[in-house]
Amino acid sequence: MFAINFKAYDNFDQLKQISAQEFDQDYRDIEGIIEIDFDGHKYGYFYEDCPFGEERLVRWFKDLLTIVIYVNESDYVAYKIPENPNCEC
């Protein structure tokens, strides 16, 4: 099983008023929280009542979509979690 739980925390009233081009130029990402569950092995955290988020959600989803493309082309894909202080790499 694979599951993604996430919650975005940016100022959506402000983001609704700009174009996609302005977003890409000025913001580039949306902050929030994300938890990825690979058959019980979890990375990140997700709490409904968490009042803030420091993860870059757009980057996470771009990376995960890229992984899907590679999985369709190969039997094995490795991914280094960005900015992970727990990584012993």
Tab-separated table of N, CA and C in Angstrom:
chain	number	residue	atom	x	y	z
A	1	MET	N	0.830	-1.174	0.000
A	1	MET	CA	0.000	0.000	0.000
A	1	MET	C	0.881	1.245	0.000
A	2	PHE	N	0.435	2.256	-0.691
A	2	PHE	CA	1.133	3.530	-0.754
A	2	PHE	C	0.107	4.628	-0.516
A	3	ALA	N	0.393	5.534	0.422
A	3	ALA	CA	-0.556	6.617	0.719
A	3	ALA	C	0.207	7.916	0.954
A	4	ILE	N	-0.444	9.020	0.573
A	4	ILE	CA	0.107	10.350	0.815
A	4	ILE	C	-0.943	11.156	1.569
A	5	ASN	N	-0.557	11.702	2.710
A	5	ASN	CA	-1.403	12.636	3.455
A	5	ASN	C	-0.693	13.976	3.439
A	6	PHE	N	-1.409	15.041	3.130
A	6	PHE	CA	-0.773	16.353	3.122
A	6	PHE	C	-1.785	17.440	3.462
A	7	LYS	N	-1.248	18.580	3.870
A	7	LYS	CA	-2.062	19.749	4.172
A	7	LYS	C	-1.222	20.986	3.837
A	8	ALA	N	-1.781	21.889	3.049
A	8	ALA	CA	-1.084	23.110	2.647
A	8	ALA	C	-1.442	24.253	3.590
A	9	TYR	N	-0.471	25.182	3.792
A	9	TYR	CA	-0.672	26.268	4.745
A	9	TYR	C	-0.393	27.657	4.204
A	10	ASP	N	-0.204	27.811	2.924
A	10	ASP	CA	0.083	29.138	2.393
A	10	ASP	C	-1.151	30.031	2.399
A	11	ASN	N	-0.975	31.297	2.036
A	11	ASN	CA	-2.058	32.268	1.972
A	11	ASN	C	-2.815	32.076	0.656
A	12	PHE	N	-3.858	31.268	0.679
A	12	PHE	CA	-4.567	30.922	-0.548
A	12	PHE	C	-5.392	32.077	-1.095
A	13	ASP	N	-5.830	32.993	-0.261
A	13	ASP	CA	-6.539	34.175	-0.768
A	13	ASP	C	-5.610	34.978	-1.680
A	14	GLN	N	-4.365	35.092	-1.295
A	14	GLN	CA	-3.389	35.814	-2.105
A	14	GLN	C	-3.032	35.012	-3.358
A	15	LEU	N	-2.847	33.703	-3.221
A	15	LEU	CA	-2.471	32.872	-4.363
A	15	LEU	C	-3.566	32.813	-5.424
A	16	LYS	N	-4.826	32.914	-5.028
A	16	LYS	CA	-5.934	32.891	-5.977
A	16	LYS	C	-5.924	34.103	-6.900
A	17	GLN	N	-5.261	35.161	-6.486
A	17	GLN	CA	-5.283	36.412	-7.241
A	17	GLN	C	-4.118	36.543	-8.222
A	18	ILE	N	-3.241	35.566	-8.285
A	18	ILE	CA	-2.097	35.663	-9.189
A	18	ILE	C	-2.199	34.590	-10.270
A	19	SER	N	-1.481	34.791	-11.350
A	19	SER	CA	-1.462	33.821	-12.448
A	19	SER	C	-0.466	32.699	-12.133
A	20	ALA	N	-0.543	31.640	-12.906
A	20	ALA	CA	0.409	30.536	-12.752
A	20	ALA	C	1.827	31.023	-13.035
A	21	GLN	N	1.956	31.901	-14.000
A	21	GLN	CA	3.263	32.456	-14.343
A	21	GLN	C	3.838	33.272	-13.177
A	22	GLU	N	3.001	34.081	-12.539
A	22	GLU	CA	3.452	34.849	-11.371
A	22	GLU	C	3.825	33.919	-10.222
A	23	PHE	N	3.048	32.850	-10.041
A	23	PHE	CA	3.362	31.881	-8.993
A	23	PHE	C	4.745	31.278	-9.234
A	24	ASP	N	4.988	30.818	-10.468
A	24	ASP	CA	6.278	30.205	-10.798
A	24	ASP	C	7.431	31.180	-10.615
A	25	GLN	N	7.185	32.448	-10.873
A	25	GLN	CA	8.227	33.454	-10.782
A	25	GLN	C	8.470	33.916	-9.342
A	26	ASP	N	7.398	34.133	-8.581
A	26	ASP	CA	7.516	34.751	-7.257
A	26	ASP	C	7.473	33.779	-6.088
A	27	TYR	N	6.731	32.699	-6.210
A	27	TYR	CA	6.534	31.782	-5.081
A	27	TYR	C	7.249	30.457	-5.276
A	28	ARG	N	6.962	29.791	-6.359
A	28	ARG	CA	7.556	28.512	-6.766
A	28	ARG	C	7.134	27.315	-5.934
A	29	ASP	N	6.578	27.524	-4.769
A	29	ASP	CA	6.195	26.376	-3.951
A	29	ASP	C	5.103	26.763	-2.972
A	30	ILE	N	4.494	25.751	-2.376
A	30	ILE	CA	3.476	25.933	-1.346
A	30	ILE	C	3.954	25.177	-0.120
A	31	GLU	N	3.928	25.834	1.018
A	31	GLU	CA	4.378	25.184	2.247
A	31	GLU	C	3.243	24.428	2.910
A	32	GLY	N	3.611	23.348	3.592
A	32	GLY	CA	2.623	22.551	4.298
A	32	GLY	C	3.289	21.377	4.987
A	33	ILE	N	2.491	20.366	5.269
A	33	ILE	CA	3.019	19.135	5.868
A	33	ILE	C	2.685	17.982	4.934
A	34	ILE	N	3.519	16.952	4.985
A	34	ILE	CA	3.295	15.781	4.141
A	34	ILE	C	3.786	14.535	4.875
A	35	GLU	N	3.046	13.463	4.697
A	35	GLU	CA	3.435	12.158	5.222
A	35	GLU	C	3.252	11.151	4.101
A	36	ILE	N	4.313	10.401	3.829
A	36	ILE	CA	4.275	9.377	2.795
A	36	ILE	C	4.387	8.028	3.487
A	37	ASP	N	3.456	7.135	3.175
A	37	ASP	CA	3.381	5.823	3.825
A	37	ASP	C	3.611	4.735	2.778
A	38	PHE	N	4.733	4.039	2.897
A	38	PHE	CA	5.061	2.910	2.027
A	38	PHE	C	4.809	1.626	2.802
A	39	ASP	N	3.592	1.143	2.741
A	39	ASP	CA	3.224	-0.107	3.402
A	39	ASP	C	3.624	-0.114	4.876
A	40	GLY	N	3.321	0.967	5.577
A	40	GLY	CA	3.607	1.057	7.010
A	40	GLY	C	4.908	1.758	7.348
A	41	HIS	N	5.798	1.933	6.372
A	41	HIS	CA	7.044	2.664	6.585
A	41	HIS	C	6.765	4.116	6.209
A	42	LYS	N	6.758	4.989	7.222
A	42	LYS	CA	6.322	6.360	7.002
A	42	LYS	C	7.490	7.334	7.024
A	43	TYR	N	7.359	8.360	6.173
A	43	TYR	CA	8.280	9.488	6.198
A	43	TYR	C	7.437	10.742	6.367
A	44	GLY	N	7.899	11.666	7.191
A	44	GLY	CA	7.174	12.904	7.421
A	44	GLY	C	6.167	12.753	8.538
A	45	TYR	N	5.276	13.724	8.621
A	45	TYR	CA	4.247	13.706	9.652
A	45	TYR	C	2.990	14.365	9.128
A	46	PHE	N	1.871	13.970	9.675
A	46	PHE	CA	0.596	14.577	9.306
A	46	PHE	C	-0.310	14.571	10.526
A	47	TYR	N	-0.669	15.769	10.970
A	47	TYR	CA	-1.612	15.927	12.070
A	47	TYR	C	-2.655	16.935	11.619
A	48	GLU	N	-3.911	16.593	11.736
A	48	GLU	CA	-4.989	17.483	11.304
A	48	GLU	C	-4.914	18.855	11.982
A	49	ASP	N	-4.521	18.874	13.258
A	49	ASP	CA	-4.522	20.132	14.004
A	49	ASP	C	-3.167	20.850	14.013
A	50	CYS	N	-2.247	20.442	13.145
A	50	CYS	CA	-0.942	21.096	13.063
A	50	CYS	C	-1.124	22.487	12.452
A	51	PRO	N	-0.704	23.559	13.142
A	51	PRO	CA	-0.965	24.925	12.671
A	51	PRO	C	0.050	25.476	11.670
A	52	PHE	N	1.081	24.723	11.322
A	52	PHE	CA	2.101	25.228	10.410
A	52	PHE	C	2.673	24.084	9.588
A	53	GLY	N	3.427	24.440	8.582
A	53	GLY	CA	4.096	23.432	7.776
A	53	GLY	C	5.353	23.994	7.160
A	54	GLU	N	6.383	23.188	7.091
A	54	GLU	CA	7.658	23.650	6.558
A	54	GLU	C	8.100	22.870	5.329
A	55	GLU	N	7.293	21.920	4.886
A	55	GLU	CA	7.658	21.137	3.713
A	55	GLU	C	7.272	21.879	2.440
A	56	ARG	N	8.041	21.672	1.378
A	56	ARG	CA	7.766	22.287	0.089
A	56	ARG	C	6.929	21.310	-0.734
A	57	LEU	N	5.620	21.492	-0.739
A	57	LEU	CA	4.694	20.515	-1.322
A	57	LEU	C	4.812	20.387	-2.833
A	58	VAL	N	4.971	21.480	-3.540
A	58	VAL	CA	5.082	21.396	-5.003
A	58	VAL	C	6.298	20.552	-5.383
A	59	ARG	N	7.399	20.768	-4.690
A	59	ARG	CA	8.602	19.970	-4.978
A	59	ARG	C	8.346	18.491	-4.706
A	60	TRP	N	7.696	18.180	-3.588
A	60	TRP	CA	7.407	16.787	-3.276
A	60	TRP	C	6.580	16.134	-4.379
A	61	PHE	N	5.529	16.803	-4.825
A	61	PHE	CA	4.670	16.195	-5.838
A	61	PHE	C	5.353	16.094	-7.198
A	62	LYS	N	6.190	17.067	-7.553
A	62	LYS	CA	6.968	16.954	-8.789
A	62	LYS	C	7.905	15.758	-8.711
A	63	ASP	N	8.593	15.615	-7.578
A	63	ASP	CA	9.504	14.482	-7.402
A	63	ASP	C	8.759	13.153	-7.457
A	64	LEU	N	7.616	13.060	-6.788
A	64	LEU	CA	6.852	11.814	-6.790
A	64	LEU	C	6.335	11.472	-8.182
A	65	LEU	N	5.923	12.464	-8.956
A	65	LEU	CA	5.487	12.203	-10.332
A	65	LEU	C	6.653	11.739	-11.202
A	66	THR	N	7.826	12.294	-10.978
A	66	THR	CA	9.016	11.845	-11.703
A	66	THR	C	9.339	10.395	-11.354
A	67	ILE	N	9.195	10.034	-10.085
A	67	ILE	CA	9.429	8.659	-9.656
A	67	ILE	C	8.458	7.709	-10.352
A	68	VAL	N	7.211	8.102	-10.488
A	68	VAL	CA	6.221	7.266	-11.183
A	68	VAL	C	6.673	6.989	-12.618
A	69	ILE	N	7.180	8.005	-13.291
A	69	ILE	CA	7.664	7.819	-14.665
A	69	ILE	C	8.800	6.808	-14.690
A	70	TYR	N	9.761	6.944	-13.767
A	70	TYR	CA	10.890	6.007	-13.718
A	70	TYR	C	10.457	4.594	-13.352
A	71	VAL	N	9.491	4.464	-12.460
A	71	VAL	CA	9.002	3.133	-12.067
A	71	VAL	C	8.375	2.428	-13.274
A	72	ASN	N	7.713	3.171	-14.126
A	72	ASN	CA	7.113	2.580	-15.323
A	72	ASN	C	8.162	2.126	-16.331
A	73	GLU	N	9.390	2.649	-16.219
A	73	GLU	CA	10.454	2.319	-17.161
A	73	GLU	C	11.474	1.333	-16.602
A	74	SER	N	11.462	1.103	-15.296
A	74	SER	CA	12.498	0.305	-14.665
A	74	SER	C	11.928	-0.525	-13.521
A	75	ASP	N	12.649	-1.578	-13.164
A	75	ASP	CA	12.225	-2.420	-12.045
A	75	ASP	C	12.662	-1.850	-10.697
A	76	TYR	N	13.581	-0.891	-10.703
A	76	TYR	CA	14.138	-0.366	-9.458
A	76	TYR	C	14.332	1.146	-9.581
A	77	VAL	N	13.941	1.857	-8.543
A	77	VAL	CA	14.146	3.305	-8.490
A	77	VAL	C	14.578	3.663	-7.081
A	78	ALA	N	15.641	4.449	-6.964
A	78	ALA	CA	16.102	4.951	-5.665
A	78	ALA	C	15.833	6.450	-5.618
A	79	TYR	N	15.498	6.939	-4.440
A	79	TYR	CA	15.184	8.363	-4.278
A	79	TYR	C	15.784	8.853	-2.973
A	80	LYS	N	16.565	9.897	-3.050
A	80	LYS	CA	17.122	10.518	-1.846
A	80	LYS	C	16.144	11.586	-1.390
A	81	ILE	N	15.699	11.484	-0.166
A	81	ILE	CA	14.731	12.429	0.386
A	81	ILE	C	15.405	13.789	0.530
A	82	PRO	N	14.810	14.841	-0.067
A	82	PRO	CA	15.452	16.157	-0.024
A	82	PRO	C	15.515	16.732	1.389
A	83	GLU	N	16.662	17.323	1.700
A	83	GLU	CA	16.837	18.047	2.962
A	83	GLU	C	16.483	17.218	4.185
A	84	ASN	N	16.825	15.936	4.172
A	84	ASN	CA	16.485	15.052	5.283
A	84	ASN	C	17.647	14.979	6.262
A	85	PRO	N	17.487	15.523	7.476
A	85	PRO	CA	18.588	15.498	8.442
A	85	PRO	C	18.864	14.084	8.976
A	86	ASN	N	17.958	13.139	8.757
A	86	ASN	CA	18.132	11.780	9.243
A	86	ASN	C	18.867	10.888	8.247
A	87	CYS	N	19.178	11.428	7.084
A	87	CYS	CA	19.829	10.643	6.051
A	87	CYS	C	21.302	10.457	6.398
A	88	GLU	N	21.765	9.220	6.393
A	88	GLU	CA	23.162	8.919	6.685
A	88	GLU	C	23.929	8.712	5.394
A	89	CYS	N	23.556	9.448	4.349
A	89	CYS	CA	24.184	9.286	3.031
A	89	CYS	C	25.469	10.062	2.942
